[in-house]
Amino acid sequence: GAGVSQSPSNKVTEKGKDVELRCDPISGHTALYWYRQRLGQGLEFLIYFQGNSAPDKSGLPSDRFSAERTGESVSTLTIQRTQQEDSAVYLCASRYTLAGKNTGELFFGEGSRLTVL
Amino acid sequence: AQSVTQLDSQVPVFEEAPVELRCNYSSSVSVYLFWYVQYPNQGLQLLLKYLSGSTLVKGINGFEAEFNKSQTSFHLRKPSVHISDTAEYFCAVSFGTSYGKLTFGQGTILTVHP
């Protein structure tokens, strides 16, 4: 697609439920990132994918959080047993990694706003 | 420790006034530097970046930033702001990593008043 696509754009759930957030990166972008943006705060790195492997999962806040990616395509971020502190906007970004096309710029989706009641 | 600090959480200015949004970082390795903007109810978009070369970089919408290695700063400036520049601005740094993970500052909300 033309840009990074995320779904759902808004999700309201009850505490204790599981949620899945989806990211469809720009075609040809091999690197994919998940960030979290809590109200009034900066962006917090969660996880990075190169292809379908995740060399850096250091930002995942707990074992309730997991993510996977199919090839160099769609990624899913799963939050199990959601808590109120998980409420945030979850942002996905992607970028080229090929020499000559890698400008270092991340291209962001519009985010998935998660509200845990 | 590697960190990014945006010194001002909110900056109010009048239309056509100049503005500077400050960003400092701490690093023992080389860096790539970025400014992103987030307009209300929109996603983040890149304003400008410094990878190498000239330390003064120009971006979209009349913004520019200067990389100062000795002061570890990358302040964003615009000589004359418009109402449409009202947004949140994020400084981001890639700390010498090959995979380009960006570490973001806390953001600065720029509000332009008529």
CSV table of C-alpha atoms in Angstrom, one decimal:
chain,number,residue,atom,x,y,z
A,1,GLY,CA,0.0,0.0,0.0
A,2,ALA,CA,0.9,3.6,-0.1
A,3,GLY,CA,1.5,4.0,3.6
A,4,VAL,CA,1.7,2.0,6.8
A,5,SER,CA,-1.8,0.8,7.7
A,6,GLN,CA,-2.9,-0.1,11.2
A,7,SER,CA,-6.1,-1.7,12.5
A,8,PRO,CA,-8.2,-1.2,14.4
A,9,SER,CA,-7.9,2.5,14.7
A,10,ASN,CA,-9.8,2.4,18.0
A,11,LYS,CA,-10.3,-0.5,20.4
A,12,VAL,CA,-12.1,-0.4,23.8
A,13,THR,CA,-11.8,-3.5,25.9
A,14,GLU,CA,-12.4,-4.7,29.4
A,15,LYS,CA,-9.6,-5.4,31.8
A,16,GLY,CA,-8.5,-8.9,31.5
A,17,LYS,CA,-9.4,-9.4,27.9
A,18,ASP,CA,-6.8,-10.1,25.1
A,19,VAL,CA,-6.4,-7.8,22.2
A,20,GLU,CA,-4.7,-8.0,18.8
A,21,LEU,CA,-3.4,-5.0,16.9
A,22,ARG,CA,-2.4,-5.3,13.3
A,23,CYS,CA,0.2,-3.5,11.2
A,24,ASP,CA,0.6,-3.6,7.4
A,25,PRO,CA,3.9,-2.0,6.5
A,26,ILE,CA,4.8,-0.3,3.2
A,27,SER,CA,5.6,-2.8,0.6
A,28,GLY,CA,9.3,-3.5,0.4
A,29,HIS,CA,10.1,-2.3,3.9
A,30,THR,CA,11.9,-5.1,5.6
A,31,ALA,CA,12.2,-3.4,9.0
A,32,LEU,CA,9.2,-3.0,11.2
A,33,TYR,CA,8.9,-1.3,14.6
A,34,TRP,CA,6.2,-1.1,17.3
A,35,TYR,CA,6.1,1.9,19.6
A,36,ARG,CA,3.7,2.9,22.4
A,37,GLN,CA,2.6,6.4,23.1
A,38,ARG,CA,0.9,7.1,26.4
A,39,LEU,CA,-1.1,10.2,27.0
A,40,GLY,CA,1.2,13.2,27.3
A,41,GLN,CA,4.3,11.1,26.9
A,42,GLY,CA,6.9,10.4,24.2
A,43,LEU,CA,7.1,7.3,22.1
A,44,GLU,CA,8.3,4.2,23.9
A,45,PHE,CA,10.0,1.5,21.8
A,46,LEU,CA,8.5,-2.0,22.1
A,47,ILE,CA,10.0,-4.3,19.5
A,48,TYR,CA,11.8,-4.4,16.2
A,49,PHE,CA,11.5,-6.9,13.3
A,50,GLN,CA,14.0,-7.5,10.5
A,51,GLY,CA,12.0,-9.7,8.1
A,52,ASN,CA,10.1,-12.1,10.3
A,53,SER,CA,12.7,-12.3,13.1
A,54,ALA,CA,12.8,-10.0,16.1
A,55,PRO,CA,16.4,-9.1,17.1
A,56,ASP,CA,15.3,-6.6,19.7
A,57,LYS,CA,12.4,-7.3,22.0
A,58,SER,CA,13.8,-5.2,24.8
A,59,GLY,CA,11.0,-2.8,25.0
A,60,LEU,CA,8.2,-5.2,25.6
A,61,PRO,CA,7.0,-4.2,29.1
A,62,SER,CA,5.9,-7.7,30.3
A,63,ASP,CA,5.3,-11.2,29.1
A,64,ARG,CA,1.7,-10.3,28.5
A,65,PHE,CA,3.0,-8.5,25.4
A,66,SER,CA,4.0,-10.5,22.3
A,67,ALA,CA,4.4,-9.8,18.6
A,68,GLU,CA,4.9,-11.7,15.4
A,69,ARG,CA,5.4,-11.0,11.8
A,70,THR,CA,4.7,-13.0,8.7
A,71,GLY,CA,7.6,-12.8,6.3
A,72,GLU,CA,8.2,-9.2,5.4
A,73,SER,CA,4.6,-8.3,5.6
A,74,VAL,CA,1.9,-8.0,8.3
A,75,SER,CA,2.7,-7.9,12.0
A,76,THR,CA,0.4,-8.5,14.9
A,77,LEU,CA,1.0,-7.1,18.5
A,78,THR,CA,-0.9,-9.2,21.1
A,79,ILE,CA,-1.6,-8.0,24.6
A,80,GLN,CA,-3.0,-10.7,26.9
A,81,ARG,CA,-5.0,-10.0,30.1
A,82,THR,CA,-5.1,-6.3,29.4
A,83,GLN,CA,-4.6,-3.9,32.3
A,84,GLN,CA,-5.7,-0.2,32.5
A,85,GLU,CA,-2.1,0.9,32.3
A,86,ASP,CA,-2.0,-0.7,28.8
A,87,SER,CA,-4.2,2.1,27.6
A,88,ALA,CA,-2.2,4.0,24.9
A,89,VAL,CA,-1.8,4.6,21.2
A,90,TYR,CA,0.2,1.8,19.7
A,91,LEU,CA,2.2,3.0,16.7
A,92,CYS,CA,3.7,0.9,13.9
A,93,ALA,CA,6.5,2.1,11.7
A,94,SER,CA,8.5,0.6,8.8
A,95,ARG,CA,11.6,1.5,6.7
A,96,TYR,CA,13.8,0.3,3.9
A,97,THR,CA,17.0,-1.4,4.8
A,98,LEU,CA,18.5,-1.9,1.4
A,99,ALA,CA,21.6,0.1,0.6
A,100,GLY,CA,20.8,3.1,-1.5
A,101,LYS,CA,17.2,3.2,-0.2
A,102,ASN,CA,17.8,3.4,3.5
A,103,THR,CA,17.6,7.0,4.6
A,104,GLY,CA,17.1,6.1,8.2
A,105,GLU,CA,13.5,7.5,8.1
A,106,LEU,CA,10.8,5.6,9.8
A,107,PHE,CA,7.3,5.8,8.2
A,108,PHE,CA,4.6,5.7,10.8
A,109,GLY,CA,1.0,4.5,10.7
A,110,GLU,CA,-1.8,6.5,12.4
A,111,GLY,CA,-1.8,4.2,15.3
A,112,SER,CA,-4.3,2.0,17.2
A,113,ARG,CA,-5.8,3.7,20.2
A,114,LEU,CA,-6.4,1.2,23.0
A,115,THR,CA,-8.6,2.0,25.9
A,116,VAL,CA,-8.8,-0.6,28.7
A,117,LEU,CA,-11.8,-0.1,31.0
B,1,ALA,CA,23.6,6.3,29.2
B,2,GLN,CA,21.9,7.2,25.9
B,3,SER,CA,19.0,9.6,26.2
B,4,VAL,CA,17.1,12.3,24.4
B,5,THR,CA,15.7,15.3,26.2
B,6,GLN,CA,13.3,17.9,24.9
B,7,LEU,CA,13.6,20.8,27.3
B,8,ASP,CA,10.2,22.4,26.8
B,9,SER,CA,7.0,20.5,27.1
B,10,GLN,CA,4.9,23.4,25.8
B,11,VAL,CA,5.9,26.4,23.7
B,12,PRO,CA,3.2,29.1,23.0
B,13,VAL,CA,4.1,31.7,20.4
B,14,PHE,CA,2.2,34.4,18.4
B,15,GLU,CA,1.8,34.0,14.6
B,16,GLU,CA,4.7,35.3,12.6
B,17,ALA,CA,7.1,35.1,15.5
B,18,PRO,CA,10.3,33.0,15.4
B,19,VAL,CA,10.4,29.8,17.4
B,20,GLU,CA,13.1,27.4,18.6
B,21,LEU,CA,12.3,24.0,20.0
B,22,ARG,CA,15.2,22.5,21.9
B,23,CYS,CA,16.6,19.0,21.8
B,24,ASN,CA,19.7,17.6,23.6
B,25,TYR,CA,21.0,14.0,23.6
B,26,SER,CA,23.5,12.0,25.5
B,27,SER,CA,25.6,9.5,23.6
B,28,SER,CA,29.1,7.9,23.5
B,29,VAL,CA,28.5,6.7,19.9
B,30,SER,CA,27.7,8.4,16.6
B,31,VAL,CA,24.2,9.5,16.1
B,32,TYR,CA,21.6,10.2,13.4
B,33,LEU,CA,19.1,12.9,14.3
B,34,PHE,CA,15.5,13.5,13.3
B,35,TRP,CA,12.6,15.8,14.0
B,36,TYR,CA,9.0,14.4,13.6
B,37,VAL,CA,5.8,16.4,13.7
B,38,GLN,CA,2.4,15.1,14.8
B,39,TYR,CA,-0.6,17.3,13.8
B,40,PRO,CA,-3.8,16.9,15.8
B,41,ASN,CA,-5.4,13.5,15.0
B,42,GLN,CA,-2.8,12.6,12.5
B,43,GLY,CA,0.2,10.2,12.4
B,44,LEU,CA,3.8,11.3,12.7
B,45,GLN,CA,5.7,12.6,9.7
B,46,LEU,CA,9.3,13.5,9.2
B,47,LEU,CA,10.2,17.2,9.3
B,48,LEU,CA,13.9,16.8,8.7
B,49,LYS,CA,17.0,14.6,9.4
B,50,TYR,CA,20.7,14.8,9.9
B,51,LEU,CA,22.7,11.8,8.8
B,52,SER,CA,26.0,13.4,7.8
B,53,GLY,CA,27.5,16.4,6.0
B,54,SER,CA,26.3,19.9,6.6
B,55,THR,CA,25.3,20.5,10.1
B,56,LEU,CA,22.5,22.8,9.1
B,57,VAL,CA,19.6,20.9,7.7
B,58,LYS,CA,16.4,22.2,6.1
B,59,GLY,CA,13.1,20.4,6.2
B,60,ILE,CA,9.5,20.8,5.1
B,61,ASN,CA,7.3,23.8,5.9
B,62,GLY,CA,10.3,26.2,6.4
B,63,PHE,CA,11.8,24.4,9.4
B,64,GLU,CA,15.5,24.0,9.9
B,65,ALA,CA,17.8,22.4,12.5
B,66,GLU,CA,21.4,22.6,13.4
B,67,PHE,CA,23.5,19.7,14.7
B,68,ASN,CA,26.0,20.9,17.3
B,69,LYS,CA,28.2,17.9,18.2
B,70,SER,CA,30.1,19.7,21.0
B,71,GLN,CA,26.8,20.7,22.8
B,72,THR,CA,25.1,17.4,21.8
B,73,SER,CA,22.1,19.4,20.5
B,74,PHE,CA,19.8,19.4,17.6
B,75,HIS,CA,17.5,22.4,18.0
B,76,LEU,CA,14.6,23.0,15.6
B,77,ARG,CA,13.9,26.6,14.4
B,78,LYS,CA,11.5,28.5,12.2
B,79,PRO,CA,11.9,32.2,11.5
B,80,SER,CA,8.1,32.9,11.2
B,81,VAL,CA,5.4,30.5,12.4
B,82,HIS,CA,1.9,30.1,11.2
B,83,ILE,CA,-1.3,28.9,12.9
B,84,SER,CA,-1.0,25.7,10.9
B,85,ASP,CA,2.3,24.9,12.6
B,86,THR,CA,0.4,24.1,15.8
B,87,ALA,CA,1.3,20.5,16.6
B,88,GLU,CA,3.5,18.3,18.7
B,89,TYR,CA,7.1,18.0,17.7
B,90,PHE,CA,9.3,15.1,18.6
B,91,CYS,CA,13.1,14.9,18.5
B,92,ALA,CA,14.4,11.4,17.8
B,93,VAL,CA,17.9,9.9,17.8
B,94,SER,CA,19.4,6.7,16.3
B,95,PHE,CA,22.4,5.8,18.6
B,96,GLY,CA,24.9,4.3,16.2
B,97,THR,CA,22.8,1.2,15.7
B,98,SER,CA,22.8,-0.5,12.3
B,99,TYR,CA,19.0,-1.2,12.5
B,100,GLY,CA,17.9,2.3,13.0
B,101,LYS,CA,15.8,2.1,16.2
B,102,LEU,CA,14.8,5.6,17.1
B,103,THR,CA,14.7,6.9,20.7
B,104,PHE,CA,12.2,9.7,21.1
B,105,GLY,CA,12.1,12.7,23.3
B,106,GLN,CA,9.0,13.5,25.3
B,107,GLY,CA,7.7,15.9,22.7
B,108,THR,CA,7.1,19.7,22.6
B,109,ILE,CA,3.6,21.0,22.0
B,110,LEU,CA,3.9,24.2,19.9
B,111,THR,CA,0.8,26.4,20.0
B,112,VAL,CA,0.6,29.3,17.6
B,113,HIS,CA,-1.8,32.1,18.6
B,114,PRO,CA,-3.2,34.7,16.2
